[in-house]
mmCIF file of C-alpha atoms in Angstrom:
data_model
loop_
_atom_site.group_PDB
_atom_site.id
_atom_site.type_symbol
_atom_site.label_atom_id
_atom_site.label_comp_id
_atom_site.label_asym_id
_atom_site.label_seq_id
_atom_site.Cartn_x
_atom_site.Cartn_y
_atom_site.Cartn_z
ATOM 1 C CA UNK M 1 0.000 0.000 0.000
ATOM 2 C CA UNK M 2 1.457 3.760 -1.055
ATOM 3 C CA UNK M 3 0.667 6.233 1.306
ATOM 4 C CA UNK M 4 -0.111 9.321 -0.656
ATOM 5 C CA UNK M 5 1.083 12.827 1.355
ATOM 6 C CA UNK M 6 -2.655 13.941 1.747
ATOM 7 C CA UNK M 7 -3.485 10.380 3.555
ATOM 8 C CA UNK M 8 -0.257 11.079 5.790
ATOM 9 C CA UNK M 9 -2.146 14.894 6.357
ATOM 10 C CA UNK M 10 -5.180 13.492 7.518
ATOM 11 C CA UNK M 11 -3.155 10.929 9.316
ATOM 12 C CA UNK M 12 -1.484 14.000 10.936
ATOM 13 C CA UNK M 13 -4.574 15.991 11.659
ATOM 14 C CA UNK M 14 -6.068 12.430 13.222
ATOM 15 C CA UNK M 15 -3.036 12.309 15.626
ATOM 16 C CA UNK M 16 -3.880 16.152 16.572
ATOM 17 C CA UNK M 17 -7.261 15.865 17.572
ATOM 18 C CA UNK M 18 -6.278 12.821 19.467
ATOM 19 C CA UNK M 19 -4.056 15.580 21.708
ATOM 20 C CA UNK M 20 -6.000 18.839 22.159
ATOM 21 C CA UNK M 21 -7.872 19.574 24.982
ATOM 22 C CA UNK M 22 -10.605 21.908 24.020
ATOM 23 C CA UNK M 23 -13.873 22.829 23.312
ATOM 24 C CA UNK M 24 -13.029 21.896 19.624
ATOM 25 C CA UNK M 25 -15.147 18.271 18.965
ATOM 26 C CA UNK M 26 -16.581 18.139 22.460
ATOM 27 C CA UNK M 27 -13.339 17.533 24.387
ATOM 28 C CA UNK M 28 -13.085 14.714 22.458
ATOM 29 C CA UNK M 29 -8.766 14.366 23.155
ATOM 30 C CA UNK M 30 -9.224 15.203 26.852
ATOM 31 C CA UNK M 31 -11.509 12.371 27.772
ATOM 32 C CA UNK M 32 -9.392 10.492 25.096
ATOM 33 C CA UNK M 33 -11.771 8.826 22.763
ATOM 34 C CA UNK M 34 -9.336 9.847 19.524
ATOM 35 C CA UNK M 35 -6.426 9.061 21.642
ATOM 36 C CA UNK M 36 -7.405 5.810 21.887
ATOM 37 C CA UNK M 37 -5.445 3.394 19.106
ATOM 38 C CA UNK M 38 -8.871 1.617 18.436
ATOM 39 C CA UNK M 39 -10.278 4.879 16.964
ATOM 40 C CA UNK M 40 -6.979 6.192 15.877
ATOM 41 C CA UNK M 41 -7.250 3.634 13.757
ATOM 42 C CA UNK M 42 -10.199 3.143 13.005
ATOM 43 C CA UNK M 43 -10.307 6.812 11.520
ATOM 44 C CA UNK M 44 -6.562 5.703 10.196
ATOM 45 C CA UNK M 45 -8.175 2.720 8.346
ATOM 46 C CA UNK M 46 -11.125 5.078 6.818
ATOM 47 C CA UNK M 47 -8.556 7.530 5.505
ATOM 48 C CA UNK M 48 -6.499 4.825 3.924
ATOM 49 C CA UNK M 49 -9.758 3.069 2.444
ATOM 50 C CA UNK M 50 -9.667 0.249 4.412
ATOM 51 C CA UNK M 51 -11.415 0.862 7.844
ATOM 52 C CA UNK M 52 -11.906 -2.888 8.406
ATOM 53 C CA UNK M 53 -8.374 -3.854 8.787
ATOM 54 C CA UNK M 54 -7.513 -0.679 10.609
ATOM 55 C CA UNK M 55 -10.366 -1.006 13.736
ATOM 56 C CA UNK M 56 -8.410 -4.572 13.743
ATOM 57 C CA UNK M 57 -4.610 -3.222 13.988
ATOM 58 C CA UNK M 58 -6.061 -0.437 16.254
ATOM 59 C CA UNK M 59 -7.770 -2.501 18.779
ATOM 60 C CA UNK M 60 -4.619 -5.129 18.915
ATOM 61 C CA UNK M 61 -2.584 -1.916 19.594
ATOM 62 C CA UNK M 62 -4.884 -0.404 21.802
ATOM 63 C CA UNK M 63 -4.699 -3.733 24.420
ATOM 64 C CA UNK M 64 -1.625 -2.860 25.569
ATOM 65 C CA UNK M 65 -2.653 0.391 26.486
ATOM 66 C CA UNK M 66 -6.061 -0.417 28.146
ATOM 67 C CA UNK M 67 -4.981 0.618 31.503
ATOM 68 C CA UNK M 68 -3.145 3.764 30.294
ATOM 69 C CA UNK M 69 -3.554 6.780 32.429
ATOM 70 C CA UNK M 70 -1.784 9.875 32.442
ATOM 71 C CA UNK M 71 -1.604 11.713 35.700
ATOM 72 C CA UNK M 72 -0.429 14.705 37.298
ATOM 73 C CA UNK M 73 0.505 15.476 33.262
ATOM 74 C CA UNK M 74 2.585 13.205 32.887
ATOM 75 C CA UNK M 75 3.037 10.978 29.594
ATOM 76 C CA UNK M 76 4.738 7.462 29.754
ATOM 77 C CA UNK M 77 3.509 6.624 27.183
ATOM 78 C CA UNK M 78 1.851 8.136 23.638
ATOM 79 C CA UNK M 79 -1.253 5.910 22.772
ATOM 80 C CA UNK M 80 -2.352 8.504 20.306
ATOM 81 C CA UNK M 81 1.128 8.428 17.892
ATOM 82 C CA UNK M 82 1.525 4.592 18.667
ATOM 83 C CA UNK M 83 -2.522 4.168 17.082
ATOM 84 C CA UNK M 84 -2.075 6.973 14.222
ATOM 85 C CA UNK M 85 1.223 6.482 12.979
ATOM 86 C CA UNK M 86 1.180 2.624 13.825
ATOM 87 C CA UNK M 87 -1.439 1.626 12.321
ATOM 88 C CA UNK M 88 -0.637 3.397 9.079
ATOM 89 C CA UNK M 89 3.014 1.655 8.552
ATOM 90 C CA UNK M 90 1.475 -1.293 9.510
ATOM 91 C CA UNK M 91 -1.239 -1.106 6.820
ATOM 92 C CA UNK M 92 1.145 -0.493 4.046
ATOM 93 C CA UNK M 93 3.566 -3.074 5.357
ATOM 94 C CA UNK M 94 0.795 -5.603 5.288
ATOM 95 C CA UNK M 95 1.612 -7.086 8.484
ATOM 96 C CA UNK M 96 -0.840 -9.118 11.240
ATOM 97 C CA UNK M 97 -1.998 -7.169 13.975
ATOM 98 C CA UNK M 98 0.393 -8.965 16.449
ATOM 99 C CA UNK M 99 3.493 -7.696 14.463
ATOM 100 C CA UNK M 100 1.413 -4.128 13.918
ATOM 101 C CA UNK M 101 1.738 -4.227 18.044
ATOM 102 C CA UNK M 102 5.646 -4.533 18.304
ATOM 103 C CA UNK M 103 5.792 -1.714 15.600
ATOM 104 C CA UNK M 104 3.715 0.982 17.454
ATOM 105 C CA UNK M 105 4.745 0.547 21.024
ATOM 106 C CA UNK M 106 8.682 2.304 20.173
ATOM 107 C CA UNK M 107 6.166 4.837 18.551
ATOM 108 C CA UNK M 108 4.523 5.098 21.904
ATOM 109 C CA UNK M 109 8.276 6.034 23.436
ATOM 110 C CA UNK M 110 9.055 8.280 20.767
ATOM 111 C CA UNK M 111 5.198 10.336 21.487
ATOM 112 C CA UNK M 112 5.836 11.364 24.784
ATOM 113 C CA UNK M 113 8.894 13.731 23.317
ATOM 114 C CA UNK M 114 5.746 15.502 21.741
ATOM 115 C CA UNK M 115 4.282 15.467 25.001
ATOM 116 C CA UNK M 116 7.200 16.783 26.534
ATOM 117 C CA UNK M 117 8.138 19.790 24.109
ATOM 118 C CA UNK M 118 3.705 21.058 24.241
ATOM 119 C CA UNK M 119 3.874 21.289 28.149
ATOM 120 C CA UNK M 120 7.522 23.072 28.451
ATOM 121 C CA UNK M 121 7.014 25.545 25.565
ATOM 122 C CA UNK M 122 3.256 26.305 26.530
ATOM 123 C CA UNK M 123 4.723 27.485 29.798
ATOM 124 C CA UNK M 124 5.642 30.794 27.821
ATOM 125 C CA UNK M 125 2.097 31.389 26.312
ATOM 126 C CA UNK M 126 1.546 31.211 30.559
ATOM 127 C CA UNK M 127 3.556 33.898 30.868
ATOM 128 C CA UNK M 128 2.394 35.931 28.964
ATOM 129 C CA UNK M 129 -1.422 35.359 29.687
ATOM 130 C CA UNK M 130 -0.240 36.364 33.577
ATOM 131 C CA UNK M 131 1.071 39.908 32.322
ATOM 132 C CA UNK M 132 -2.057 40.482 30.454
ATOM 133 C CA UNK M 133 -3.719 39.302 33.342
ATOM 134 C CA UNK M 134 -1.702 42.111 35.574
ATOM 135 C CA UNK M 135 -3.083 44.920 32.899
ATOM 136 C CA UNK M 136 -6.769 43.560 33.277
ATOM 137 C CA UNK M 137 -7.294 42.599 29.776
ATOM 138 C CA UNK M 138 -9.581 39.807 29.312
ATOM 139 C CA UNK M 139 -9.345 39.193 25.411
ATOM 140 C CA UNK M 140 -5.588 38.928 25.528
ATOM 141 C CA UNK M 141 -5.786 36.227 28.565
ATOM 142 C CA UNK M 142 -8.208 33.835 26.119
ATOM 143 C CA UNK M 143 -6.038 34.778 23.244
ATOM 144 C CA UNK M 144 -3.028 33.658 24.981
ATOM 145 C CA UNK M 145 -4.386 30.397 26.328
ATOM 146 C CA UNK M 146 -6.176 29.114 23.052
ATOM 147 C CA UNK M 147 -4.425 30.061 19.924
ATOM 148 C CA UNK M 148 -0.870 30.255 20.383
ATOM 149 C CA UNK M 149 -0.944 26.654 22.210
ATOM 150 C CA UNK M 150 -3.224 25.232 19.401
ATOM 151 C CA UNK M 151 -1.031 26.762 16.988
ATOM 152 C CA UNK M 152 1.900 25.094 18.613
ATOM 153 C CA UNK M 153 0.320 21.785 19.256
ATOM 154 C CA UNK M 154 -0.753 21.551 15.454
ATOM 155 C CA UNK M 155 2.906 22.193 14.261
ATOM 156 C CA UNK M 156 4.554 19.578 17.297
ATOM 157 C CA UNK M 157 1.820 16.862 16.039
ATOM 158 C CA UNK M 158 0.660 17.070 12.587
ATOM 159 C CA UNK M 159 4.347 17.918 11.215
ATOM 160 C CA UNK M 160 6.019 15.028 12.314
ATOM 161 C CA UNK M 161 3.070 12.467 12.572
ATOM 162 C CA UNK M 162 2.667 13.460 8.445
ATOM 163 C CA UNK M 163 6.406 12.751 7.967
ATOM 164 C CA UNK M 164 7.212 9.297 9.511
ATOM 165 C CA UNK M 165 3.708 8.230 8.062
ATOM 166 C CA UNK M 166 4.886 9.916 4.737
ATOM 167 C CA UNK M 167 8.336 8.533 4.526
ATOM 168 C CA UNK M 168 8.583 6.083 6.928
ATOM 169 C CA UNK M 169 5.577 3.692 5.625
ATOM 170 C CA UNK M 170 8.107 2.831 2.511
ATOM 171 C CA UNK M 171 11.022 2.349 5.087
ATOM 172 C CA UNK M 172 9.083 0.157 7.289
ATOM 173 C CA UNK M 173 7.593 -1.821 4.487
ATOM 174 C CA UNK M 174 11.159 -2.935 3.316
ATOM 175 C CA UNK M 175 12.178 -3.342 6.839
ATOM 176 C CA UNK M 176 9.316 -6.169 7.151
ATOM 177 C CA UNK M 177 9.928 -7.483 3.967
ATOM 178 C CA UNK M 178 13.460 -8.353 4.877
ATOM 179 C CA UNK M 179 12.752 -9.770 7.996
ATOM 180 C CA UNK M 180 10.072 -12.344 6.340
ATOM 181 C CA UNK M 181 10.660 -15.281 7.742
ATOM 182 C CA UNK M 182 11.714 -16.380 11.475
ATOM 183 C CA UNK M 183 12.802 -13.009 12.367
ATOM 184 C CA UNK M 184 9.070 -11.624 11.467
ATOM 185 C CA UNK M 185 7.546 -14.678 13.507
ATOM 186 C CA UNK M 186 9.439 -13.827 16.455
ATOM 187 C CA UNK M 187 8.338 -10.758 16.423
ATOM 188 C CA UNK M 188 4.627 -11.858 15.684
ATOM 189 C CA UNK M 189 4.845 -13.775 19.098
ATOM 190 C CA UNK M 190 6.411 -11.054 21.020
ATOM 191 C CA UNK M 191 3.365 -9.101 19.805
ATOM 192 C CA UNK M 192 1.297 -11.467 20.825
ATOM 193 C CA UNK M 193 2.336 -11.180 24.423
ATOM 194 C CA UNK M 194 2.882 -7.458 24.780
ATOM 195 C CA UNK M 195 -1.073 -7.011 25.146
ATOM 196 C CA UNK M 196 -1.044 -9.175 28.340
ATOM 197 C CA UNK M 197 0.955 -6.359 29.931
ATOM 198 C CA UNK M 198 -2.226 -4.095 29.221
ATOM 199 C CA UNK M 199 -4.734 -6.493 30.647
ATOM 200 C CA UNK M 200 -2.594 -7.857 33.462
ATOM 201 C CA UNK M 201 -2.563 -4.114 34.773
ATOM 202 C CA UNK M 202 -6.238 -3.726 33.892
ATOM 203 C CA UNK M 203 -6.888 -6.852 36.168
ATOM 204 C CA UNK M 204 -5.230 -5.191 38.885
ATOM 205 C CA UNK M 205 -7.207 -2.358 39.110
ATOM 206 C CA UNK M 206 -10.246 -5.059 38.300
ATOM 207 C CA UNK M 207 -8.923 -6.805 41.378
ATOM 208 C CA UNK M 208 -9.837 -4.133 43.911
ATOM 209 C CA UNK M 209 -13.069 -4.688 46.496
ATOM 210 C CA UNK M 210 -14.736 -1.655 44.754
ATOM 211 C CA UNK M 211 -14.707 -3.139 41.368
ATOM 212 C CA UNK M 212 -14.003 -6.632 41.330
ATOM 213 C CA UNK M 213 -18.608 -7.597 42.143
ATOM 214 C CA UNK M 214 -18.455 -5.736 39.263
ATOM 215 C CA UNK M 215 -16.260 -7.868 37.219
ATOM 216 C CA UNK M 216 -17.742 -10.883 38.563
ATOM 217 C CA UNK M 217 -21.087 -10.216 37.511
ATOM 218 C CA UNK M 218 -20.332 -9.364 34.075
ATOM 219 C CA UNK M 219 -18.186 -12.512 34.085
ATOM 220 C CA UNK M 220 -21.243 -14.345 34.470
ATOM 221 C CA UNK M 221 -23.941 -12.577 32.913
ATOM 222 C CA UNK M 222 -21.274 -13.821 29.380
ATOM 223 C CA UNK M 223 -19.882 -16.943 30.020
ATOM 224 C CA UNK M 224 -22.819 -18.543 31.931
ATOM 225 C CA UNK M 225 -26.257 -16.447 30.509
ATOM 226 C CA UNK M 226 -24.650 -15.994 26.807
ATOM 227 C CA UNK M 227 -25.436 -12.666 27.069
ATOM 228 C CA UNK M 228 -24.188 -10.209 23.513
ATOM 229 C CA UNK M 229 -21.722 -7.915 25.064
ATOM 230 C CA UNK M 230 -24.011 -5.216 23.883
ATOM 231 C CA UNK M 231 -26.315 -6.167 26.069
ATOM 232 C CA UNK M 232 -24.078 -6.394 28.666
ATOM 233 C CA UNK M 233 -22.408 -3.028 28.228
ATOM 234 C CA UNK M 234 -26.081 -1.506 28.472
ATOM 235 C CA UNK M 235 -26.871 -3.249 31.481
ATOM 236 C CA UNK M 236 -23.330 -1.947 33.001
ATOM 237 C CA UNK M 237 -24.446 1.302 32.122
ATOM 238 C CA UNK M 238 -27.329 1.599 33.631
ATOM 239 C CA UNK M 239 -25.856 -0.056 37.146
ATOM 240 C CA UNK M 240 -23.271 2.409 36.688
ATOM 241 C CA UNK M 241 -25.959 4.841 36.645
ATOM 242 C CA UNK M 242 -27.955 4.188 39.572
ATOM 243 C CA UNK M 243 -24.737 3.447 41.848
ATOM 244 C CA UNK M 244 -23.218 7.017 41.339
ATOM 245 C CA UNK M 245 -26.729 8.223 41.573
ATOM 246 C CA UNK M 246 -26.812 6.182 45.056
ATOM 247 C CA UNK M 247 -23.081 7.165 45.810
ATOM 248 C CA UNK M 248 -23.483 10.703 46.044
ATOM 249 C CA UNK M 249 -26.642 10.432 48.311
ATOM 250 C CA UNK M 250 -24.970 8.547 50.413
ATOM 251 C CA UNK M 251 -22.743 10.775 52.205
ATOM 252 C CA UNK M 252 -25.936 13.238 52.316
ATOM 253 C CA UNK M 253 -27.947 10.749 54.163
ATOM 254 C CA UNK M 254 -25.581 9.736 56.533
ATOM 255 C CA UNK M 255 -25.577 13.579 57.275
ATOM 256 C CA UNK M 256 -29.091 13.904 58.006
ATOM 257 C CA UNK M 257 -29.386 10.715 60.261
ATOM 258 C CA UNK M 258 -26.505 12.225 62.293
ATOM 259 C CA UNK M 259 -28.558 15.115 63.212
ATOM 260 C CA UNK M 260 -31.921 12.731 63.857
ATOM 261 C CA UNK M 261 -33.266 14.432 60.588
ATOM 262 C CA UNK M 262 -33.678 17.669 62.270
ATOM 263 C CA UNK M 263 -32.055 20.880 60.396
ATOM 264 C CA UNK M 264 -29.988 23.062 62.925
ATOM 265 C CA UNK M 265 -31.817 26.747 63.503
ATOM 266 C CA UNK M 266 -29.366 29.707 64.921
ATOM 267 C CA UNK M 267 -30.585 31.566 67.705
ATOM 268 C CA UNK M 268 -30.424 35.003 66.756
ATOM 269 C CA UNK M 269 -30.046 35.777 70.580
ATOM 270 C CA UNK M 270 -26.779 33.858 71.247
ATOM 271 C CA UNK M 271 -25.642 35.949 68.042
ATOM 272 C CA UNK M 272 -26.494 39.321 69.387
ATOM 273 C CA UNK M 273 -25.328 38.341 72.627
#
């Protein structure tokens, strides 16, 4: 597969939305539904015409990220290059998913330099936002904290994300092609097992007395009922619904049975007094 420079654009632009965090697409990089690799590339397979095959290389790179987090801003890893970029060299090499995995994760490494370079340059838009904060302007304070940064973040994501798609694809492809053979099944099997890292984490955080009913009802409401996992991801929602519903009243209750359901009236009196 040639991957003209328009697809490796779009590829670009893909990779992008995957990292702001704005009120562009409905937050959609912040609560990380583009940075996921199973949209990535998903929306990677679409622009390359075949979306098929790329919700398939996306979700097998997505596995070992499934219990990705990034906190207190940090970035150990970059999901978002790993299922933009990866995905595309691993369409036009015309690998299996398993060896698409062991070509995106150094892609993952490589993404957090992006990360890196956004947060310590954006601390100058910061900067400058605070001084037109000191002179009371209010247009110059949004200015300063939307466009330069998006401005910045385009150039740090869709510049380099276009150019390894753009040149690297062809590189890659004759990388694979001379490793065909037991070289490329070795790394087929080491793909294979790179996405119990993902889960084994994910189990962990499964395992704790909060979550783990949880688990275990799903568990059986699939292997024992045979229930579609549609189904099963509408019941969860609506149990997840009535539980945070129940959750927050909780604490509220508690309150009120405390004080024997009577509501505390000052005495004007003692105030005065």
């Amino acid at each position: 597969m040639k991957i003209t420079l328009i697809q490796a654009l779009l590829i670009g632009i893909v990779y992008y939305l995957g990292n702001i965090g704005t009120p562009w697409l409905s937050l959609l990089g912040s609560i990380s539904v583009v940075y996921k690799p199973l949209v990535a590339g998903t929306l990677v397979g679409f622009i390359l015409g075949d979306p098929v095959q790329g919700c398939i290389i996306g979700a097998a790179i997505n596995l070992p990220y499934v219990a990705f987090i990034s906190a207190g801003g940090t970035a150990p890893q970059d999901p978002g290059l790993a299922g933009t970029v990866g995905t595309a060299w691993a369409m036009a090499a015309g690998v299996n998913p398993a060896a698409a995995v062991t070509i995106a994760l150094p892609l993952g490494l490589l993404g957090t330099m992006v990360w890196v370079a956004h947060m310590t340059l954006d601390v100058t838009f910061v900067h400058m936002a605070d001084k037109a904060a000191e002179e009371g302007n209010l247009e110059k304070i949004c200015f300063w904290h939307v466009v330069p940064p998006q401005i910045l973040m385009f150039l740090l994501c869709v510049v380099p994300a276009t150019a390894a798609t753009y040149f690297g694809s062809t590189a890659v492809k004759g990388i694979i092609d001379s490793l065909t053979g037991r070289p490329l099944t070795v790394l087929t099997v080491i793909g294979g097992l790179l996405p119990a890292l993902g889960i084994a984490m994910n189990l962990r955080a499964i395992g704790r007395p909060g979550t783990l009913l949880f688990f275990l009802v799903g568990f059986i409401l699939v292997v024992y009922l045979k229930l579609p996992v549609i189904a099963v991801a509408v019941l969860a929602g609506v149990i997840g619904y009535f539980y945070t519903m129940l959750s927050n009243q909780t604490p509220q209750a508690a309150a009120a049975g405390d004080s024997g359901g009577a509501v505390p009236i000052e005495d004007d009196d003692e105030e005065d007094f």
